[in-house]
Coordinates of C-alpha atoms and ligand atoms in Angstrom, one line a residue:
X1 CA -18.8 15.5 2.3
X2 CA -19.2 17.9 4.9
X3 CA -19.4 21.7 4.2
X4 CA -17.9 23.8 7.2
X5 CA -17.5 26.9 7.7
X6 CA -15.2 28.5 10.8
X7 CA -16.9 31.9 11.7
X8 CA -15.6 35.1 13.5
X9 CA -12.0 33.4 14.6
X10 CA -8.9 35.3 14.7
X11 CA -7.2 33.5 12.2
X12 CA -3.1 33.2 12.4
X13 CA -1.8 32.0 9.1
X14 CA 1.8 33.2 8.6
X15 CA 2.6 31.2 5.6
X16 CA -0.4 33.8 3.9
X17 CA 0.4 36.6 6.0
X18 CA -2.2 36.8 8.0
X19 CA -1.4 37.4 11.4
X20 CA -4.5 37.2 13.8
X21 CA -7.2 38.9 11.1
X22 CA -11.1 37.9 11.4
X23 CA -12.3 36.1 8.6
X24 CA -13.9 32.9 8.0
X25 CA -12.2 29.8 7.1
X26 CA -14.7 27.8 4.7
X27 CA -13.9 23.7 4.3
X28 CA -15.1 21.6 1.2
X29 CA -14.2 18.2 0.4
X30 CA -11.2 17.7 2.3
X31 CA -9.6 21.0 1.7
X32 CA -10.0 24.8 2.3
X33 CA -12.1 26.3 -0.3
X34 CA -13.5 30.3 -0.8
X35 CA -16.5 29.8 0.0
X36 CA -19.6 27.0 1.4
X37 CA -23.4 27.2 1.1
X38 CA -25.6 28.7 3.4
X39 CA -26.7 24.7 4.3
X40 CA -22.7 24.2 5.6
X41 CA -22.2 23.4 9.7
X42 CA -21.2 26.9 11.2
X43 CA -18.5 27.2 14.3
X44 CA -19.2 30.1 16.0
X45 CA -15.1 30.5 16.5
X46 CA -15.7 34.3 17.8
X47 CA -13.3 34.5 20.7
X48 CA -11.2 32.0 19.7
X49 CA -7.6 31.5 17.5
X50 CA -7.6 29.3 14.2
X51 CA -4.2 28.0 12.8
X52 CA -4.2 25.1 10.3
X53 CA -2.9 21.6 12.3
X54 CA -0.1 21.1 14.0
X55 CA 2.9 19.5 12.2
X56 CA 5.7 17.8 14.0
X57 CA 8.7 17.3 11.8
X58 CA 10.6 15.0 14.3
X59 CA 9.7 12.6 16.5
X60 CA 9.8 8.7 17.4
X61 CA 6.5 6.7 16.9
X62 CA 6.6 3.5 14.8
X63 CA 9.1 0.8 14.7
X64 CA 11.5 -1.4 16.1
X65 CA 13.1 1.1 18.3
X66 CA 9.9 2.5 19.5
X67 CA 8.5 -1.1 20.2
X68 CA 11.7 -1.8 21.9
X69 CA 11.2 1.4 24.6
X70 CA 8.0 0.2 24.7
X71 CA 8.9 -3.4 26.0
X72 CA 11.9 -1.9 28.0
X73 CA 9.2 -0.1 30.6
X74 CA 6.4 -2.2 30.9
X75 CA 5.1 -0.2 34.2
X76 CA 5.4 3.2 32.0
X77 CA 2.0 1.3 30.1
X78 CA -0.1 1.7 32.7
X79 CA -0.1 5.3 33.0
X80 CA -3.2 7.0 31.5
X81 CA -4.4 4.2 29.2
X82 CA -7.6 4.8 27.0
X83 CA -10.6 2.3 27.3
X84 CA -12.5 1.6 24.3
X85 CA -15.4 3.1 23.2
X86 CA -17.6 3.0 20.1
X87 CA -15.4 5.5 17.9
X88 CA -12.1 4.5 19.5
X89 CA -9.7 1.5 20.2
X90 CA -8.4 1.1 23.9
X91 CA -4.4 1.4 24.1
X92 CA -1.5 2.5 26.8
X93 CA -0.5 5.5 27.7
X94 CA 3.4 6.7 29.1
X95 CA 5.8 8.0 27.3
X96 CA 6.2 5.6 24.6
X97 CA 2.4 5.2 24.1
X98 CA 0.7 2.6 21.9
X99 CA -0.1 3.1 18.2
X100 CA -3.5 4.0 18.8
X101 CA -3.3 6.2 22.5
X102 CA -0.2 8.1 19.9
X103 CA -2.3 9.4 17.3
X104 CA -5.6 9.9 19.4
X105 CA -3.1 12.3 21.7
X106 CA -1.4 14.0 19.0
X107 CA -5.0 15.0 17.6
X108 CA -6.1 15.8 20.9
X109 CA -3.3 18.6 21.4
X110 CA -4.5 20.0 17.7
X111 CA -1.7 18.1 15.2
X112 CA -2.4 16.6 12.2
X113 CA 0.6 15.3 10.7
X114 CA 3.8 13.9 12.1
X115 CA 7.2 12.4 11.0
X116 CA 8.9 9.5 12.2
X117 CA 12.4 10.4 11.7
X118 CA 14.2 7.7 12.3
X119 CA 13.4 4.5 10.3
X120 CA 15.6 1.1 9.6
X121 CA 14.9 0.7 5.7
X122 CA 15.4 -2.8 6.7
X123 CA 12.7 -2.4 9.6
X124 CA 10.2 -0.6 6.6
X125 CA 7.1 -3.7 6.7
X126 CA 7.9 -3.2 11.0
X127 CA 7.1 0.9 10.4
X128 CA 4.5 0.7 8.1
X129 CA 2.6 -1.5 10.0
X130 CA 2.9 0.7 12.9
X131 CA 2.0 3.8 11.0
X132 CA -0.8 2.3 9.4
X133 CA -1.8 1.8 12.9
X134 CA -2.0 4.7 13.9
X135 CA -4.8 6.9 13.6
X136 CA -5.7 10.3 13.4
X137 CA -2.5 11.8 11.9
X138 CA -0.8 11.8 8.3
X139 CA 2.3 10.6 8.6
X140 CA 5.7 10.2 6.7
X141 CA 9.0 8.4 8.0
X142 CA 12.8 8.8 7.6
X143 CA 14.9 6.3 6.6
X144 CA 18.1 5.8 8.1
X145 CA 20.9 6.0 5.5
X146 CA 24.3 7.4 7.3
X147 CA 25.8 4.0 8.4
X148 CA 24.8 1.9 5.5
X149 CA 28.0 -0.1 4.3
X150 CA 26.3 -0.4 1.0
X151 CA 26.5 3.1 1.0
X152 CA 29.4 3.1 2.0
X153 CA 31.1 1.3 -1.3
X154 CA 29.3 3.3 -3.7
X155 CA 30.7 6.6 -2.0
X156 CA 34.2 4.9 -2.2
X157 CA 34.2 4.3 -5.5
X158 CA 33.1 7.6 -6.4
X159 CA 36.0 9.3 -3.6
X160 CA 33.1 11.3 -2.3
X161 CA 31.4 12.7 -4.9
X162 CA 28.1 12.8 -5.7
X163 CA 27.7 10.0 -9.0
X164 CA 24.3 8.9 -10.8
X165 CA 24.7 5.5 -8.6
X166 CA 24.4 6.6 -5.5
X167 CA 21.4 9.3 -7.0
X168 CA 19.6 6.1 -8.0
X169 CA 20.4 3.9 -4.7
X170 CA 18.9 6.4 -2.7
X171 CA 15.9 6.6 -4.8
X172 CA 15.7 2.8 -5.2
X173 CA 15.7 2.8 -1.1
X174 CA 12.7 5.2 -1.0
X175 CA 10.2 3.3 -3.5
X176 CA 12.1 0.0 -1.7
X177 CA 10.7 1.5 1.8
X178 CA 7.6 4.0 1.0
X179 CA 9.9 6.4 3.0
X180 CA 9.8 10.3 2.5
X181 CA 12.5 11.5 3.6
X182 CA 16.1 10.7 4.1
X183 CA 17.7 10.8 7.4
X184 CA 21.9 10.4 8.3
X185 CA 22.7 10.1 12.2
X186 CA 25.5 10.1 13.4
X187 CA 27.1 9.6 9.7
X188 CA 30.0 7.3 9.9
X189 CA 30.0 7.6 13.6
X190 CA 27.9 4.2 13.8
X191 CA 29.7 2.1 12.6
X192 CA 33.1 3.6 14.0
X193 CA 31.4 2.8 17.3
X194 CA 30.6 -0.8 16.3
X195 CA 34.3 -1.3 15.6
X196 CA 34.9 -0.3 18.6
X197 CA 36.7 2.5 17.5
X198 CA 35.3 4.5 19.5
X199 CA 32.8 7.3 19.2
X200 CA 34.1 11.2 19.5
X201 CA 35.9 12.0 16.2
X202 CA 36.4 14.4 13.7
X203 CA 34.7 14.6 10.3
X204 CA 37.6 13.3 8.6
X205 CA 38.3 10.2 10.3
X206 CA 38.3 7.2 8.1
X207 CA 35.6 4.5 8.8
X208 CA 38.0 1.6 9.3
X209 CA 37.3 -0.9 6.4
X210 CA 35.2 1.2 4.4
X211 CA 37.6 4.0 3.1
X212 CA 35.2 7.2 3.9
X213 CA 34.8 9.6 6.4
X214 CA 31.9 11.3 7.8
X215 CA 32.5 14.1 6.1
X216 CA 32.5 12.5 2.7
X217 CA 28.8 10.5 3.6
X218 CA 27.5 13.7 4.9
X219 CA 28.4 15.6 0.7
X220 CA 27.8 12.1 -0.9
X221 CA 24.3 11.9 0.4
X222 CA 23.2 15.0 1.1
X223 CA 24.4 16.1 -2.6
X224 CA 22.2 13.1 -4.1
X225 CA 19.1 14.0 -1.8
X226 CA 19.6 17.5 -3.3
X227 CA 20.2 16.2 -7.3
X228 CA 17.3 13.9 -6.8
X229 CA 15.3 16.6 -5.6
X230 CA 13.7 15.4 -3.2
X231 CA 10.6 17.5 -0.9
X232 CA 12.5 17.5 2.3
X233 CA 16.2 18.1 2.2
X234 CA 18.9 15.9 4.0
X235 CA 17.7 15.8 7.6
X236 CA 20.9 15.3 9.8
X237 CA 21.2 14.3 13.0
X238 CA 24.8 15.5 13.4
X239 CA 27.7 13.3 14.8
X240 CA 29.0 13.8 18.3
X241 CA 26.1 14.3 20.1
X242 CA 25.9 14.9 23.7
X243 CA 29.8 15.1 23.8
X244 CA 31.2 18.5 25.3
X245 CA 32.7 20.5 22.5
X246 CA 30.3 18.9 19.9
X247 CA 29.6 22.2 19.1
X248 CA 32.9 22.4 17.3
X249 CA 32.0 19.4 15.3
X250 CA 28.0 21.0 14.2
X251 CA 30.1 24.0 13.1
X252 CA 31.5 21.8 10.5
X253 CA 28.5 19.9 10.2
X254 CA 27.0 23.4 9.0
X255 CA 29.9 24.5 7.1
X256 CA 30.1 21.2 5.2
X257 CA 26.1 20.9 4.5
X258 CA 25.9 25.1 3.6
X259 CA 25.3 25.8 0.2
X260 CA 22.5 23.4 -0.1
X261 CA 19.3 22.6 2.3
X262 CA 19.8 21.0 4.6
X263 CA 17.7 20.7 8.3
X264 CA 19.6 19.6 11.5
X265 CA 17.7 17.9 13.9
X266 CA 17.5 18.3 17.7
X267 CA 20.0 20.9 17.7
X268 CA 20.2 21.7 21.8
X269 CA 21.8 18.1 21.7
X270 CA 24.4 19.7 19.6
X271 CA 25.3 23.1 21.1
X272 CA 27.6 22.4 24.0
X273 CA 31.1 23.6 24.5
X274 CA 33.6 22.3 27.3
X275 CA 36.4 19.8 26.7
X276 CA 35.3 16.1 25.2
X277 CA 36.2 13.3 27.7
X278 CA 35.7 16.1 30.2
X279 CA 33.2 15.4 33.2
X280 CA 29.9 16.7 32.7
X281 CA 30.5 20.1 35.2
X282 CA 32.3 21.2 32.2
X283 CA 29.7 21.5 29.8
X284 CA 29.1 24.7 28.5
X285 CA 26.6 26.6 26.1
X286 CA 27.3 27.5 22.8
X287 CA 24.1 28.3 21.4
X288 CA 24.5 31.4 20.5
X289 CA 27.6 30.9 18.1
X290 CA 25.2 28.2 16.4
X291 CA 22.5 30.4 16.2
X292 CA 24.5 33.4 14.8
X293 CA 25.7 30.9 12.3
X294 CA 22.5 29.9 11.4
X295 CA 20.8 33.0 10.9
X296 CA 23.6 33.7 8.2
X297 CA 22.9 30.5 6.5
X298 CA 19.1 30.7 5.0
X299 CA 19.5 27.5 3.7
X300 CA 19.9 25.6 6.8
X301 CA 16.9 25.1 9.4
X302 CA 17.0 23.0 12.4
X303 CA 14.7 21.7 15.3
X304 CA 15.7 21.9 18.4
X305 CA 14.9 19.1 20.6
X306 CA 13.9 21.0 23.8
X307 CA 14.7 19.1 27.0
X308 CA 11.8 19.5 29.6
X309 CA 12.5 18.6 33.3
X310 CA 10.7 14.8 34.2
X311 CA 10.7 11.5 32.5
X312 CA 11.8 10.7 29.0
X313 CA 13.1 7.6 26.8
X314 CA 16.0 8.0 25.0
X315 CA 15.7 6.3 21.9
X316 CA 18.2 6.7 18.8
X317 CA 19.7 5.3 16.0
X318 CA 23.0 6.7 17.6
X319 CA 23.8 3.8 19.4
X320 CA 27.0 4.9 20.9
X321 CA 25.5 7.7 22.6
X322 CA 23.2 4.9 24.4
X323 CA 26.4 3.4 25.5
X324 CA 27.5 6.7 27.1
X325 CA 24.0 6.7 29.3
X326 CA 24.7 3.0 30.2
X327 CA 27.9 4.2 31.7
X328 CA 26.7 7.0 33.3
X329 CA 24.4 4.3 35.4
X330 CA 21.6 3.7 33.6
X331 CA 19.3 0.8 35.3
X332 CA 18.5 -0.5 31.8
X333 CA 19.4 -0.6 28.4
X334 CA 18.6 -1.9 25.4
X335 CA 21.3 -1.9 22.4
X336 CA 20.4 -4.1 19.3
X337 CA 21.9 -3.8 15.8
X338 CA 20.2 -3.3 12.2
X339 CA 22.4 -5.4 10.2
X340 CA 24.4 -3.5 7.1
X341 CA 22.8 -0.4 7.8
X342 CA 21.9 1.1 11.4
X343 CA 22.1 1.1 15.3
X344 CA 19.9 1.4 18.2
X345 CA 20.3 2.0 21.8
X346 CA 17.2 2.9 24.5
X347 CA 17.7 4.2 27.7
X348 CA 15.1 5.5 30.3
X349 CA 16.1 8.9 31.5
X350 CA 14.9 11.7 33.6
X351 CA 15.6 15.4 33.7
X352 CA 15.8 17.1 36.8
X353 CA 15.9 21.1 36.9
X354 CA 18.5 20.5 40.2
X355 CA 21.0 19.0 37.9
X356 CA 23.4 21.1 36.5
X357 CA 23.8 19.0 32.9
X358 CA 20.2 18.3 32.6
X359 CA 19.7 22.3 33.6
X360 CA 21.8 23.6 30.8
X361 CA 20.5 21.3 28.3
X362 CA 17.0 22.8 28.9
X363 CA 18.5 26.5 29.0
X364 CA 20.6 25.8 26.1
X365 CA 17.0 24.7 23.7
X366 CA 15.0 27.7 25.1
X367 CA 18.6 30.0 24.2
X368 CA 18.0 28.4 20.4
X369 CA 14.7 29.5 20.7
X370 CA 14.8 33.2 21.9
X371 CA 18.2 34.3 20.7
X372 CA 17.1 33.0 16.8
X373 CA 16.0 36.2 14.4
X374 CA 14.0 33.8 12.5
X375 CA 11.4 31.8 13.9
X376 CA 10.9 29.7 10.1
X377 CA 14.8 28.3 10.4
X378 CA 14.0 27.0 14.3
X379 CA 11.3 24.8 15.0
X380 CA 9.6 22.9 17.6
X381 CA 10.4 19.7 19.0
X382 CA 11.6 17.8 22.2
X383 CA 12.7 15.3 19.8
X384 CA 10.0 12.4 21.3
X385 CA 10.4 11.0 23.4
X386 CA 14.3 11.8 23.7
X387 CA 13.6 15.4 25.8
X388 CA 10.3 14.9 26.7
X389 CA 7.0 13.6 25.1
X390 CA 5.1 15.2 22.6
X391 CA 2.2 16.0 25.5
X392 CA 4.8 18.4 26.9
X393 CA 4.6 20.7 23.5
X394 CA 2.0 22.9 25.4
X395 CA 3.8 23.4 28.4
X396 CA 6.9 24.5 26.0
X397 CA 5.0 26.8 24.3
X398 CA 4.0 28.4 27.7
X399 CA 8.2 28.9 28.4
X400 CA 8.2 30.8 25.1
X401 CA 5.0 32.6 25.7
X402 CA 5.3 34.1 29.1
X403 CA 7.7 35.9 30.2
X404 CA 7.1 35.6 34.1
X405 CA 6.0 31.6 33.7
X406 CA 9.6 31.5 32.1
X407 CA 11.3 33.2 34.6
X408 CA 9.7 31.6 37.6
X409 CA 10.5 28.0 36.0
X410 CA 14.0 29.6 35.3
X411 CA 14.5 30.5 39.1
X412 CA 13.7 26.4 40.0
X413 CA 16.8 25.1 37.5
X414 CA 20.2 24.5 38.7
X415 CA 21.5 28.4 39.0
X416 CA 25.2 27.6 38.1
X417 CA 24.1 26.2 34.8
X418 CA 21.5 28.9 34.2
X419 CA 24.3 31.8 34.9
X420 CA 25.9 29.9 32.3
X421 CA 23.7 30.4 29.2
X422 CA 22.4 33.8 28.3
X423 CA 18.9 33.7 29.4
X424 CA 19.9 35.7 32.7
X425 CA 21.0 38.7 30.2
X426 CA 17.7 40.3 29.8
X427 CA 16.1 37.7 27.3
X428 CA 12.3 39.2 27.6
X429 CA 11.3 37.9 24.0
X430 CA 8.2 36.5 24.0
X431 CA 6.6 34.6 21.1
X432 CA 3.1 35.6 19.1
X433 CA 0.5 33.4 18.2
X434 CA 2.1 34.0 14.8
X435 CA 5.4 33.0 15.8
X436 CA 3.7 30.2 17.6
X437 CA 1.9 29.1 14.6
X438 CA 4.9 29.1 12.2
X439 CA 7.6 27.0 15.2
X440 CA 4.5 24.5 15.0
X441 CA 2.8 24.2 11.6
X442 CA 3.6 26.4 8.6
X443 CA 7.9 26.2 8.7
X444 CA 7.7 22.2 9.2
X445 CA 5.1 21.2 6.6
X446 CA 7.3 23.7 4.0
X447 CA 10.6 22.2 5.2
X448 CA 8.8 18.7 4.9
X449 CA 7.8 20.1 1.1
X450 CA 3.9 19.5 1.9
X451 CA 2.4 22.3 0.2
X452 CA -0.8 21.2 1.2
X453 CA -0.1 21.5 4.8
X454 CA 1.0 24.1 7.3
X455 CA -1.4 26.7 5.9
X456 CA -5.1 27.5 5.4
X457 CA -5.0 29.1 2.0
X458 CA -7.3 28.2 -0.9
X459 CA -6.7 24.4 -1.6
X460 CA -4.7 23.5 1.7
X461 CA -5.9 20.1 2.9
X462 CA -8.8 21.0 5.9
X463 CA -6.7 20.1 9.0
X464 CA -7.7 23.2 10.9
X465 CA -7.3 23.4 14.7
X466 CA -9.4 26.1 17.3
X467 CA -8.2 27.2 20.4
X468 CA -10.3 29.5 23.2
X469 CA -8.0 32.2 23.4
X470 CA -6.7 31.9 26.9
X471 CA -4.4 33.7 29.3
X472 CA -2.8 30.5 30.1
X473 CA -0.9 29.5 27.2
X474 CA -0.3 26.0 28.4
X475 CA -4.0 25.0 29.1
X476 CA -5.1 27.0 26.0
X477 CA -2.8 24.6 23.6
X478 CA -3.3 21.3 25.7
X479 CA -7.2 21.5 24.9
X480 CA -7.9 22.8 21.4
X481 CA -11.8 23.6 21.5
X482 CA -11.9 21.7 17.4
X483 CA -9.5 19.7 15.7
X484 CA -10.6 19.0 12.1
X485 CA -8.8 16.3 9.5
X486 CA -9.4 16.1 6.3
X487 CA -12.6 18.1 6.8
X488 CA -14.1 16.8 9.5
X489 CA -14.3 17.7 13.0
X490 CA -12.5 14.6 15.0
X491 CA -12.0 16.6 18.8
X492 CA -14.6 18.9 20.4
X493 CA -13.7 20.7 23.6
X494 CA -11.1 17.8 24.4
X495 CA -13.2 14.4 23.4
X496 CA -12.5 12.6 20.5
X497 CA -15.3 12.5 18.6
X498 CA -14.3 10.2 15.0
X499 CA -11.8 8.2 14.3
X500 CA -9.5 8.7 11.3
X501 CA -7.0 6.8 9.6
X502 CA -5.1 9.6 8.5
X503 CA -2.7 9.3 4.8
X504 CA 0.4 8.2 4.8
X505 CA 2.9 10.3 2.8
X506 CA 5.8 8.7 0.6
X507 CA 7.9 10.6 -1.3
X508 CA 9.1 9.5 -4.8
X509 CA 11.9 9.9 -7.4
X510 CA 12.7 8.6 -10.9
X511 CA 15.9 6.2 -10.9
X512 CA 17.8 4.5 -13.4
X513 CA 16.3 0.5 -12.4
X514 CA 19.6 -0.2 -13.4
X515 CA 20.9 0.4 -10.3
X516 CA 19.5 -3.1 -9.2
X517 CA 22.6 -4.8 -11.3
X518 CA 25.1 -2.3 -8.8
X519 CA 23.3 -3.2 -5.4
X520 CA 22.5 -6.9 -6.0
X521 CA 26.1 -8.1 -5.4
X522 CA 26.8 -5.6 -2.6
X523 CA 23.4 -6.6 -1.1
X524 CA 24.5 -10.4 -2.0
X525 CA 28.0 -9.9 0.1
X526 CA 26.2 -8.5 3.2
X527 CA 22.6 -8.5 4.1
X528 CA 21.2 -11.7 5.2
X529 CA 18.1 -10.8 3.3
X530 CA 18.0 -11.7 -0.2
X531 CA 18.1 -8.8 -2.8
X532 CA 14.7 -9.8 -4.2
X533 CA 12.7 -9.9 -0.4
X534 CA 14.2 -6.5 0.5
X535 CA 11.8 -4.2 -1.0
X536 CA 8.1 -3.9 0.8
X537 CA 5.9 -5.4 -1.9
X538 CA 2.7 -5.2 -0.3
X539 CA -0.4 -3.3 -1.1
X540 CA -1.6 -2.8 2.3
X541 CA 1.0 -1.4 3.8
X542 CA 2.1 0.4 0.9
X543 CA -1.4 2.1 -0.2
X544 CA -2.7 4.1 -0.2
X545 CA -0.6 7.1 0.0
X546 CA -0.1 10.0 -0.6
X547 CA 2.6 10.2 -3.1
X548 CA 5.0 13.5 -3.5
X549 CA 7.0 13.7 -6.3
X550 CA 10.6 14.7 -5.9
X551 CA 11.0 18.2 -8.4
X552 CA 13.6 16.4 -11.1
Ligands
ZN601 ZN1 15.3 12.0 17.0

């Protein structure tokens, strides 16, 4: 295999404390090794920055959903679509690109690995497929597990607590799915919704013909994702989102999940004060509350799902909240239900910086940002392509960057909003490449439990991406001079120059098999799918993979 050695490059490694030193970065076999012959390829890096690949820990790029956005805006498809070539496969572009256009881009701006977040078990053959499809990145999904009425019973049999069946169901859905992670949105809220019960509610409001409460789904699982072990903790997209005083409601989302790890996604959705039912005008920030809380609560990281002014797709699992666009006048919208287990809803949006919601949204993410203390509890997504697409990460890290960019794009939003938040009280923060590195690679792939990834120490895997040092932050992190995967250099100076398949990452825990007797009947009473057909059986969209073993 190839022998490479990165030569002269300021290097920016925080997970190994090194924070912009020049050294050499040597690559053998796949991974990053001490040292390479004197026969290895040499990149002159002098000049330039070297961080290990990007890692996204939360965004929407394989399955039903995201097939559904992409049939829902046929004209986005024509925007920027990729011919074919000898190395590469043709595909669309927009913002709910093809299999193939999404992992060529995501290598293009310098990541390596990403995670779906938000995957139907039932949907798992649908999301393999997909991700097998999609090159150039390693990849890992979520499945969703916070609406599931099998669930459900097993929590109400055990009142809540966390018991050794519920332990071995959600490890039985995992080896079921290939899935890495688990992933609860909107817990109990779903299905409220699909009773028509409506959608804002407390924690402790029973789900009407199931005996628990969100509250009791949110200890249930996350405590058996914690017993079991498992890399990545609960991931929780918390319930009331979008509603004014939701903040109220993450507070006790926190307070509930504190004590064990647990990540919060797209947290900017979840920060607002102002009274629920109220009219949008009301909304309010209350980032910094979160943030403080946060900060006191090691355990807890989130992302937070930064909002960036221009076209997006909501797309969620939280299909009430896609009923609350509808009525606010959307021209389309797609709602279609994942029997037993999950919602959807799709709704193409646009934020505009006039607006004064859609302006304190994007304040309120860049508040997370800049008021956190610690830069490995708050990481980097727009939550694609809810706030933005993932092309837009550049541009993002140019707001936390620069100062006077920041300001000047500050001056363009809705001022009522912005005198709202507390980005007009002198925040001057500015990230470092260091700070930059950790938001983007080394806190999500050790949140995600990859070892391997994140980092450039001895035996990391080789995903090593170079960037020409420039003044402009946003062109600088758009066009990465090299990405290398897996050892081998797939982009130079913004061509894709080899195709890669990339890993896919499953996650696995021992159960009791056992467990098959408990979920049979429940499966037998509910799903239209046969017990025996539900688990993804075959080879070649289950291997290979890269398998992490949960710790227990
Ligand atoms: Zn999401």
């Amino acid at each position: 295999m190839t022998e490479i050695r990165i030569s002269g490059g300021a290097v920016h490694d925080p997970a190994n404390d090194v924070d912009g030193a020049i050294r050499d970065v040597c690559l053998k076999d796949g991974t990053v090794v001490d040292d390479v012959g004197p026969e290895a390829r040499r990149i002159d890096a002098r000049g330039m920055v070297v961080m290990a690949g990007g890692v996204d820990i939360h965004a929407h790029i394989a399955g039903p959903t995201v097939n559904a956005a992409r049939k829902l805006s046929p004209e986005e498809r024509r925007g920027e679509p990729l011919d074919r070539t000898d190395v590469l496969r043709s595909g669309t572009g927009g913002l709910v690109p093809s299999t193939f256009a999404t992992g060529y881009r995501y290598s293009l701006l310098g990541y390596t690995t990403v995670v779906e977040a938000a995957a139907p078990p039932l949907a798992a053959r649908h999301v393999l497929s997909e991700l097998r499809d999609t090159p150039m990145i390693d990849k890992a999904f979520l499945i969703l597990m916070g609406n599931n009425q099998v669930l459900f019973e097993l929590i109400r049999r055990s009142a809540g607590a966390v018991s050794a069946e519920l332990r071995d169901a959600v490890a039985w859905w995992l080896d079921a799915t290939g899935g890495y992670g688990v992933k609860l949105v909107n817990p109990g809220g779903v299905e409220r919704w699909k009773q028509d019960n409506g959608n804002v509610h407390s924690l402790d409001d029973v789900v009407d013909g199931f005996g628990v409460t969100p509250r009791q789904v949110l200890e249930a699982i996350g405590g058996a994702v914690d017993g079991l072990g498992l890399p990545h903790p609960v991931h929780v997209h918390a319930n009331n989102l979008g509603v004014p005083g939701n903040a109220d409601t993450t507070l006790d989302t926190m307070r509930t999940l504190s004590g064990r790890q647990a990540h919060l996604a797209h947290l900017q959705f979840h920060s607002y004060g102002g009274k629920p039912g109220g009219r949008g005008g009301g909304l309010m920030s209350r980032a910094p509350e979160l943030i403080e809380y946060l900060s006191s609560h090691p355990e807890l990281t989130a992302d937070v799902g930064q909002v960036m002014f221009g076209p997006a797709v909501t797309m969620t699992a939280d299909a009430a909240v896609s009923a609350v666009l509808r009525d606010l006048g959307a021209e389309e919208w797609i709602n279609h239900d994942t029997e037993v287990e999950t919602g959807c809803g799709i709704v193409p949006y646009r934020y505009r910086a006039g607006n004064y919601v859609h302006a304190l949204q994007w304040a309120i993410g860049l508040e997370l940002f800049l008021l956190g203390g610690n830069p490995w509890q708050v990481m980097l997504s727009t939550d694609h392509p809810n706030g933005g697409s993932f092309l837009s990460y550049p541009k993002l890290i140019r707001l936390l960057m620069d100062r006077a960019f920041r300001e000047d794009q500050i001056d363009r939003a809705n001022q009522r909003a912005i005198r709202r938040t507390a980005l007009l009280d002198g925040v001057n923060r500015e990230y470092t490449l260091n700070e930059i590195a950790i938001i983007t690679r080394a806190a999500p792939a050790r949140r995600l439990g990859l070892r391997d990834k994140g980092h450039l120490g001895i035996g990391a895997d080789a995903d090593v991406t170079i960037y020409h040092d420039r003044a402009d932050r946003e062109e600088m992190f758009a066009t990465p001079r090299y990405v290398i995967k897996g050892g081998e250099v797939v982009v130079e100076e913004g061509d894709l120059r080899r195709s890669d398949d990339g890993v896919l990452l499953s996650c696995r825990a021992a159960f009791d098999p056992e467990v098959g007797r408990v979920l049979e009947p429940l499966f037998g009473d509910r799903y239209t799918v046969a017990f025996e057909h539900y688990p993804v059986r075959d080879r070649a969209l289950r291997e290979p993979a890269r398998i992490v073993e949960a710790r227990t």
